[in-house]
Short mmCIF file of N, CA, C and O in Angstrom, two decimals:
data_model
loop_
_atom_site.label_atom_id
_atom_site.label_comp_id
_atom_site.label_asym_id
_atom_site.label_seq_id
_atom_site.Cartn_x
_atom_site.Cartn_y
_atom_site.Cartn_z
N MET A 1 0.83 -1.19 0.00
CA MET A 1 0.00 0.00 0.00
C MET A 1 0.87 1.25 0.00
O MET A 1 1.99 1.22 0.46
N GLY A 2 0.35 2.34 -0.52
CA GLY A 2 1.06 3.60 -0.49
C GLY A 2 1.62 3.98 -1.84
O GLY A 2 1.03 3.71 -2.88
N LEU A 3 2.77 4.60 -1.76
CA LEU A 3 3.43 5.10 -2.96
C LEU A 3 4.84 4.56 -3.04
O LEU A 3 5.55 4.49 -2.04
N SER A 4 5.25 4.21 -4.23
CA SER A 4 6.65 3.90 -4.47
C SER A 4 7.12 4.86 -5.57
O SER A 4 6.31 5.42 -6.30
N THR A 5 8.41 5.04 -5.64
CA THR A 5 8.95 5.97 -6.63
C THR A 5 10.07 5.33 -7.41
O THR A 5 10.81 4.49 -6.91
N ASN A 6 10.16 5.76 -8.66
CA ASN A 6 11.28 5.43 -9.53
C ASN A 6 11.74 6.74 -10.14
O ASN A 6 10.93 7.50 -10.66
N VAL A 7 13.03 7.01 -10.06
CA VAL A 7 13.58 8.25 -10.60
C VAL A 7 14.64 7.88 -11.62
O VAL A 7 15.52 7.08 -11.36
N SER A 8 14.51 8.50 -12.80
CA SER A 8 15.46 8.22 -13.87
C SER A 8 15.54 9.42 -14.80
O SER A 8 14.53 9.83 -15.38
N ALA A 9 16.71 9.98 -14.94
CA ALA A 9 16.98 11.05 -15.89
C ALA A 9 15.95 12.17 -15.85
O ALA A 9 15.39 12.57 -16.86
N GLY A 10 15.67 12.68 -14.66
CA GLY A 10 14.74 13.79 -14.53
C GLY A 10 13.27 13.41 -14.50
O GLY A 10 12.42 14.26 -14.29
N GLU A 11 12.98 12.14 -14.69
CA GLU A 11 11.58 11.68 -14.64
C GLU A 11 11.34 11.04 -13.28
O GLU A 11 12.03 10.11 -12.88
N VAL A 12 10.35 11.58 -12.57
CA VAL A 12 9.95 11.02 -11.28
C VAL A 12 8.63 10.30 -11.50
O VAL A 12 7.64 10.91 -11.91
N ARG A 13 8.63 9.01 -11.23
CA ARG A 13 7.42 8.21 -11.40
C ARG A 13 6.92 7.82 -10.01
O ARG A 13 7.60 7.12 -9.27
N LEU A 14 5.73 8.31 -9.67
CA LEU A 14 5.06 7.93 -8.43
C LEU A 14 4.08 6.81 -8.78
O LEU A 14 3.17 7.01 -9.57
N VAL A 15 4.30 5.66 -8.20
CA VAL A 15 3.43 4.51 -8.46
C VAL A 15 2.49 4.35 -7.27
O VAL A 15 2.95 4.13 -6.15
N VAL A 16 1.20 4.48 -7.54
CA VAL A 16 0.19 4.30 -6.49
C VAL A 16 -0.01 2.80 -6.28
O VAL A 16 -0.35 2.08 -7.21
N GLU A 17 0.22 2.35 -5.06
CA GLU A 17 0.07 0.95 -4.71
C GLU A 17 -1.23 0.76 -3.93
O GLU A 17 -1.32 1.18 -2.78
N GLU A 18 -2.23 0.18 -4.57
CA GLU A 18 -3.52 -0.13 -3.94
C GLU A 18 -4.31 1.12 -3.55
O GLU A 18 -5.11 1.59 -4.30
N HIS A 19 -4.05 1.65 -2.34
CA HIS A 19 -4.86 2.76 -1.82
C HIS A 19 -4.04 4.05 -1.79
O HIS A 19 -2.93 4.08 -1.29
N PHE A 20 -4.63 5.10 -2.33
CA PHE A 20 -4.02 6.43 -2.29
C PHE A 20 -4.92 7.25 -1.39
O PHE A 20 -6.01 7.66 -1.76
N ASP A 21 -4.45 7.46 -0.14
CA ASP A 21 -5.27 8.14 0.85
C ASP A 21 -4.37 8.93 1.80
O ASP A 21 -3.17 9.07 1.54
N ILE A 22 -4.92 9.40 2.90
CA ILE A 22 -4.17 10.24 3.83
C ILE A 22 -2.93 9.54 4.38
O ILE A 22 -1.94 10.18 4.72
N GLY A 23 -2.94 8.23 4.40
CA GLY A 23 -1.78 7.48 4.84
C GLY A 23 -0.57 7.65 3.93
O GLY A 23 0.55 7.32 4.32
N CYS A 24 -0.78 8.15 2.74
CA CYS A 24 0.30 8.37 1.77
C CYS A 24 0.89 9.77 1.86
O CYS A 24 1.86 10.07 1.17
N TYR A 25 0.31 10.62 2.68
CA TYR A 25 0.69 12.03 2.68
C TYR A 25 2.17 12.24 2.99
O TYR A 25 2.85 13.01 2.30
N ASP A 26 2.69 11.59 4.03
CA ASP A 26 4.09 11.80 4.40
C ASP A 26 5.02 11.40 3.27
O ASP A 26 5.97 12.12 2.94
N ARG A 27 4.77 10.25 2.67
CA ARG A 27 5.62 9.78 1.56
C ARG A 27 5.50 10.73 0.37
O ARG A 27 6.50 11.07 -0.27
N PHE A 28 4.29 11.16 0.05
CA PHE A 28 4.05 12.08 -1.05
C PHE A 28 4.82 13.38 -0.83
O PHE A 28 5.52 13.86 -1.73
N SER A 29 4.73 13.93 0.36
CA SER A 29 5.44 15.18 0.68
C SER A 29 6.95 14.99 0.60
O SER A 29 7.66 15.86 0.10
N GLN A 30 7.43 13.86 1.07
CA GLN A 30 8.85 13.56 1.02
C GLN A 30 9.35 13.52 -0.42
O GLN A 30 10.40 14.08 -0.75
N VAL A 31 8.60 12.89 -1.30
CA VAL A 31 8.98 12.82 -2.71
C VAL A 31 9.03 14.22 -3.32
O VAL A 31 9.97 14.55 -4.05
N LEU A 32 8.05 15.04 -3.02
CA LEU A 32 8.05 16.40 -3.55
C LEU A 32 9.28 17.18 -3.07
O LEU A 32 9.95 17.85 -3.85
N ILE A 33 9.57 17.07 -1.79
CA ILE A 33 10.73 17.78 -1.24
C ILE A 33 12.03 17.31 -1.90
O ILE A 33 12.88 18.12 -2.27
N GLU A 34 12.17 16.01 -2.07
CA GLU A 34 13.40 15.44 -2.61
C GLU A 34 13.60 15.71 -4.10
O GLU A 34 14.74 15.85 -4.55
N HIS A 35 12.52 15.78 -4.86
CA HIS A 35 12.67 15.77 -6.32
C HIS A 35 12.09 16.98 -7.05
O HIS A 35 12.25 17.08 -8.26
N LEU A 36 11.45 17.87 -6.35
CA LEU A 36 10.78 18.98 -7.02
C LEU A 36 11.74 19.84 -7.83
O LEU A 36 11.43 20.25 -8.95
N ASP A 37 12.91 20.09 -7.30
CA ASP A 37 13.86 20.97 -8.00
C ASP A 37 14.58 20.30 -9.16
O ASP A 37 15.06 20.98 -10.06
N SER A 38 14.66 18.98 -9.15
CA SER A 38 15.42 18.29 -10.18
C SER A 38 14.55 17.60 -11.24
O SER A 38 15.07 17.15 -12.26
N ALA A 39 13.26 17.53 -11.02
CA ALA A 39 12.37 16.80 -11.94
C ALA A 39 12.06 17.61 -13.19
O ALA A 39 11.78 18.80 -13.11
N ALA A 40 12.12 16.95 -14.33
CA ALA A 40 11.66 17.54 -15.59
C ALA A 40 10.19 17.16 -15.82
O ALA A 40 9.44 17.90 -16.42
N CYS A 41 9.82 15.97 -15.34
CA CYS A 41 8.43 15.54 -15.43
C CYS A 41 8.12 14.61 -14.27
O CYS A 41 8.98 13.92 -13.75
N ILE A 42 6.88 14.67 -13.85
CA ILE A 42 6.38 13.80 -12.79
C ILE A 42 5.22 13.00 -13.37
O ILE A 42 4.28 13.57 -13.92
N ILE A 43 5.34 11.71 -13.25
CA ILE A 43 4.30 10.81 -13.74
C ILE A 43 3.69 10.11 -12.55
O ILE A 43 4.42 9.54 -11.72
N VAL A 44 2.38 10.17 -12.45
CA VAL A 44 1.68 9.43 -11.41
C VAL A 44 1.08 8.21 -12.11
O VAL A 44 0.22 8.34 -12.98
N ASP A 45 1.56 7.05 -11.72
CA ASP A 45 1.17 5.79 -12.35
C ASP A 45 0.10 5.10 -11.50
O ASP A 45 0.35 4.73 -10.35
N PHE A 46 -1.08 4.96 -12.06
CA PHE A 46 -2.22 4.39 -11.35
C PHE A 46 -2.48 2.92 -11.72
O PHE A 46 -3.56 2.40 -11.47
N SER A 47 -1.49 2.24 -12.29
CA SER A 47 -1.73 0.88 -12.76
C SER A 47 -2.09 -0.09 -11.64
O SER A 47 -2.77 -1.08 -11.88
N HIS A 48 -1.66 0.18 -10.41
CA HIS A 48 -1.98 -0.70 -9.28
C HIS A 48 -3.01 -0.08 -8.34
O HIS A 48 -3.30 -0.66 -7.28
N ALA A 49 -3.53 1.08 -8.67
CA ALA A 49 -4.46 1.78 -7.78
C ALA A 49 -5.82 1.11 -7.77
O ALA A 49 -6.35 0.72 -8.80
N ARG A 50 -6.37 0.99 -6.59
CA ARG A 50 -7.71 0.43 -6.43
C ARG A 50 -8.67 1.41 -5.79
O ARG A 50 -9.86 1.32 -5.95
N HIS A 51 -8.11 2.35 -5.02
CA HIS A 51 -8.97 3.29 -4.29
C HIS A 51 -8.25 4.63 -4.10
O HIS A 51 -7.07 4.66 -3.75
N LEU A 52 -8.97 5.70 -4.35
CA LEU A 52 -8.51 7.05 -4.05
C LEU A 52 -9.58 7.70 -3.20
O LEU A 52 -10.77 7.49 -3.43
N ASP A 53 -9.17 8.51 -2.24
CA ASP A 53 -10.16 9.25 -1.48
C ASP A 53 -9.93 10.75 -1.68
O ASP A 53 -9.06 11.16 -2.46
N SER A 54 -10.69 11.56 -0.97
CA SER A 54 -10.61 13.00 -1.18
C SER A 54 -9.24 13.56 -0.80
O SER A 54 -8.78 14.54 -1.39
N SER A 55 -8.57 12.94 0.16
CA SER A 55 -7.24 13.43 0.52
C SER A 55 -6.25 13.20 -0.62
O SER A 55 -5.33 13.99 -0.83
N ALA A 56 -6.42 12.12 -1.37
CA ALA A 56 -5.57 11.87 -2.54
C ALA A 56 -5.79 12.95 -3.59
O ALA A 56 -4.83 13.45 -4.19
N LEU A 57 -7.04 13.30 -3.81
CA LEU A 57 -7.33 14.38 -4.76
C LEU A 57 -6.68 15.68 -4.29
O LEU A 57 -6.12 16.44 -5.09
N GLY A 58 -6.72 15.92 -2.98
CA GLY A 58 -6.08 17.11 -2.42
C GLY A 58 -4.57 17.09 -2.64
O GLY A 58 -3.98 18.12 -2.95
N MET A 59 -3.96 15.93 -2.48
CA MET A 59 -2.51 15.83 -2.72
C MET A 59 -2.17 16.10 -4.18
O MET A 59 -1.16 16.75 -4.48
N LEU A 60 -3.00 15.63 -5.08
CA LEU A 60 -2.76 15.89 -6.51
C LEU A 60 -2.91 17.37 -6.82
O LEU A 60 -2.16 17.92 -7.62
N LEU A 61 -3.86 18.02 -6.18
CA LEU A 61 -3.99 19.47 -6.36
C LEU A 61 -2.80 20.21 -5.76
O LEU A 61 -2.33 21.20 -6.32
N LEU A 62 -2.29 19.70 -4.64
CA LEU A 62 -1.09 20.28 -4.04
C LEU A 62 0.10 20.15 -4.99
O LEU A 62 0.87 21.10 -5.16
N LEU A 63 0.21 19.01 -5.63
CA LEU A 63 1.27 18.81 -6.62
C LEU A 63 1.15 19.86 -7.72
O LEU A 63 2.13 20.50 -8.09
N ARG A 64 -0.04 20.04 -8.23
CA ARG A 64 -0.26 21.03 -9.29
C ARG A 64 0.11 22.43 -8.82
O ARG A 64 0.75 23.20 -9.54
N GLU A 65 -0.28 22.76 -7.60
CA GLU A 65 0.03 24.09 -7.05
C GLU A 65 1.54 24.30 -6.90
O GLU A 65 2.06 25.35 -7.26
N LYS A 66 2.24 23.29 -6.39
CA LYS A 66 3.68 23.41 -6.20
C LYS A 66 4.43 23.53 -7.53
O LYS A 66 5.52 24.08 -7.58
N LEU A 67 3.83 23.01 -8.60
CA LEU A 67 4.48 23.06 -9.92
C LEU A 67 4.04 24.25 -10.76
O LEU A 67 4.55 24.44 -11.85
N SER A 68 3.14 25.06 -10.25
CA SER A 68 2.54 26.13 -11.05
C SER A 68 3.56 27.14 -11.57
O SER A 68 3.37 27.70 -12.63
N ASP A 69 4.64 27.36 -10.84
CA ASP A 69 5.64 28.33 -11.30
C ASP A 69 6.91 27.67 -11.83
O ASP A 69 7.94 28.29 -11.95
N ARG A 70 6.81 26.39 -12.16
CA ARG A 70 7.96 25.64 -12.67
C ARG A 70 7.60 25.06 -14.04
O ARG A 70 6.46 24.96 -14.41
N SER A 71 8.60 24.63 -14.74
CA SER A 71 8.37 24.05 -16.07
C SER A 71 8.29 22.52 -16.02
O SER A 71 8.54 21.86 -17.00
N VAL A 72 7.94 21.97 -14.87
CA VAL A 72 7.82 20.52 -14.70
C VAL A 72 6.49 20.07 -15.28
O VAL A 72 5.44 20.64 -14.99
N LYS A 73 6.55 19.04 -16.12
CA LYS A 73 5.33 18.49 -16.71
C LYS A 73 4.80 17.37 -15.83
O LYS A 73 5.56 16.67 -15.17
N VAL A 74 3.47 17.24 -15.81
CA VAL A 74 2.82 16.21 -15.00
C VAL A 74 1.86 15.43 -15.87
O VAL A 74 1.14 16.00 -16.70
N ALA A 75 1.84 14.12 -15.67
CA ALA A 75 0.88 13.27 -16.38
C ALA A 75 0.44 12.14 -15.47
O ALA A 75 1.21 11.69 -14.61
N PHE A 76 -0.79 11.72 -15.65
CA PHE A 76 -1.32 10.53 -14.98
C PHE A 76 -1.34 9.42 -16.01
O PHE A 76 -1.87 9.62 -17.11
N GLU A 77 -0.77 8.28 -15.67
CA GLU A 77 -0.74 7.15 -16.60
C GLU A 77 -1.47 5.95 -16.02
O GLU A 77 -1.60 5.81 -14.80
N ASN A 78 -1.92 5.08 -16.92
CA ASN A 78 -2.56 3.82 -16.56
C ASN A 78 -3.80 4.02 -15.67
O ASN A 78 -4.01 3.29 -14.72
N VAL A 79 -4.58 5.02 -16.02
CA VAL A 79 -5.80 5.32 -15.27
C VAL A 79 -6.91 4.43 -15.82
O VAL A 79 -7.24 4.50 -17.01
N ASN A 80 -7.49 3.59 -14.94
CA ASN A 80 -8.58 2.71 -15.39
C ASN A 80 -9.88 3.51 -15.51
O ASN A 80 -9.96 4.67 -15.10
N GLU A 81 -10.88 2.89 -16.08
CA GLU A 81 -12.15 3.60 -16.34
C GLU A 81 -12.82 4.08 -15.07
O GLU A 81 -13.39 5.18 -15.04
N SER A 82 -12.76 3.30 -14.01
CA SER A 82 -13.36 3.70 -12.75
C SER A 82 -12.72 4.97 -12.20
O SER A 82 -13.41 5.91 -11.78
N LEU A 83 -11.39 5.01 -12.20
CA LEU A 83 -10.70 6.21 -11.73
C LEU A 83 -10.90 7.37 -12.69
O LEU A 83 -11.00 8.53 -12.28
N MET A 84 -10.99 7.07 -13.98
CA MET A 84 -11.23 8.13 -14.97
C MET A 84 -12.56 8.81 -14.71
O MET A 84 -12.67 10.03 -14.82
N GLU A 85 -13.57 8.03 -14.35
CA GLU A 85 -14.88 8.62 -14.02
C GLU A 85 -14.74 9.58 -12.84
O GLU A 85 -15.32 10.67 -12.86
N LEU A 86 -13.99 9.17 -11.82
CA LEU A 86 -13.76 10.05 -10.67
C LEU A 86 -13.05 11.33 -11.10
O LEU A 86 -13.45 12.43 -10.71
N PHE A 87 -12.00 11.19 -11.91
CA PHE A 87 -11.26 12.36 -12.36
C PHE A 87 -12.13 13.28 -13.22
O PHE A 87 -12.03 14.50 -13.12
N ARG A 88 -12.97 12.71 -14.04
CA ARG A 88 -13.88 13.54 -14.85
C ARG A 88 -14.88 14.28 -13.95
O ARG A 88 -15.13 15.46 -14.15
N PHE A 89 -15.43 13.56 -12.99
CA PHE A 89 -16.41 14.16 -12.07
C PHE A 89 -15.78 15.32 -11.30
O PHE A 89 -16.40 16.36 -11.09
N ALA A 90 -14.52 15.15 -10.89
CA ALA A 90 -13.81 16.18 -10.13
C ALA A 90 -13.15 17.23 -11.04
O ALA A 90 -12.48 18.13 -10.56
N LYS A 91 -13.34 17.07 -12.36
CA LYS A 91 -12.78 17.99 -13.37
C LYS A 91 -11.26 17.94 -13.43
O LYS A 91 -10.62 18.86 -13.93
N PHE A 92 -10.67 16.86 -12.96
CA PHE A 92 -9.22 16.71 -13.04
C PHE A 92 -8.76 16.51 -14.48
O PHE A 92 -7.61 16.79 -14.79
N ASP A 93 -9.65 16.04 -15.32
CA ASP A 93 -9.29 15.87 -16.73
C ASP A 93 -9.03 17.22 -17.40
O ASP A 93 -8.42 17.28 -18.45
N GLN A 94 -9.48 18.31 -16.77
CA GLN A 94 -9.22 19.65 -17.28
C GLN A 94 -7.94 20.25 -16.68
O GLN A 94 -7.46 21.27 -17.15
N LEU A 95 -7.43 19.61 -15.65
CA LEU A 95 -6.25 20.12 -14.95
C LEU A 95 -4.97 19.34 -15.24
O LEU A 95 -3.88 19.88 -15.11
N PHE A 96 -5.12 18.06 -15.58
CA PHE A 96 -3.98 17.18 -15.76
C PHE A 96 -4.08 16.43 -17.08
O PHE A 96 -5.17 16.17 -17.57
N ALA A 97 -2.92 16.05 -17.60
CA ALA A 97 -2.87 15.15 -18.76
C ALA A 97 -3.08 13.74 -18.22
O ALA A 97 -2.33 13.29 -17.35
N ILE A 98 -4.11 13.08 -18.69
CA ILE A 98 -4.43 11.74 -18.19
C ILE A 98 -4.26 10.73 -19.31
O ILE A 98 -4.78 10.93 -20.40
N ASN A 99 -3.54 9.67 -19.00
CA ASN A 99 -3.18 8.63 -19.97
C ASN A 99 -2.45 9.21 -21.17
O ASN A 99 -2.65 8.80 -22.32
N ALA A 100 -1.57 10.19 -20.89
CA ALA A 100 -0.71 10.79 -21.91
C ALA A 100 0.69 10.83 -21.36
O ALA A 100 0.90 10.99 -20.16
N GLN A 101 1.66 10.70 -22.20
CA GLN A 101 3.04 10.77 -21.76
C GLN A 101 3.38 12.21 -21.37
O GLN A 101 3.02 13.14 -22.06
N ALA A 102 4.04 12.38 -20.24
CA ALA A 102 4.38 13.71 -19.75
C ALA A 102 5.24 14.47 -20.75
O ALA A 102 5.15 15.68 -20.86
N ARG A 103 6.05 13.76 -21.50
CA ARG A 103 6.91 14.43 -22.47
C ARG A 103 6.09 15.03 -23.62
O ARG A 103 6.57 15.88 -24.34
N GLN A 104 4.86 14.57 -23.79
CA GLN A 104 4.02 15.10 -24.87
C GLN A 104 3.12 16.24 -24.42
O GLN A 104 2.47 16.87 -25.22
N VAL A 105 3.08 16.50 -23.12
CA VAL A 105 2.22 17.54 -22.56
C VAL A 105 2.87 18.88 -22.79
O VAL A 105 4.05 19.07 -22.52
N SER A 106 2.09 19.83 -23.28
CA SER A 106 2.69 21.17 -23.50
C SER A 106 2.47 22.07 -22.32
O SER A 106 1.72 21.81 -21.45
#
């Protein structure tokens, strides 16, 4: 459960493991602190995600806010239809590139 990370050549990949909730906050914040200045793109990989709650949505908005004055690209990958419905309902599809490569996001 939680988040795991893979970092390679400026790409930070956050992999959501099962549940993305308030229990992930410390790890999420730690990743931002460690990699925010060096990341060229941040990819949130939802291939193993089964559940997101409102705190997860808040963390994703926090990510967007922290990147607002930087040239770091963000993308959500491997979003299943159930999570896509949630993102559409919350209008995240208007805020983030979903199921698109971060390198292709303008």
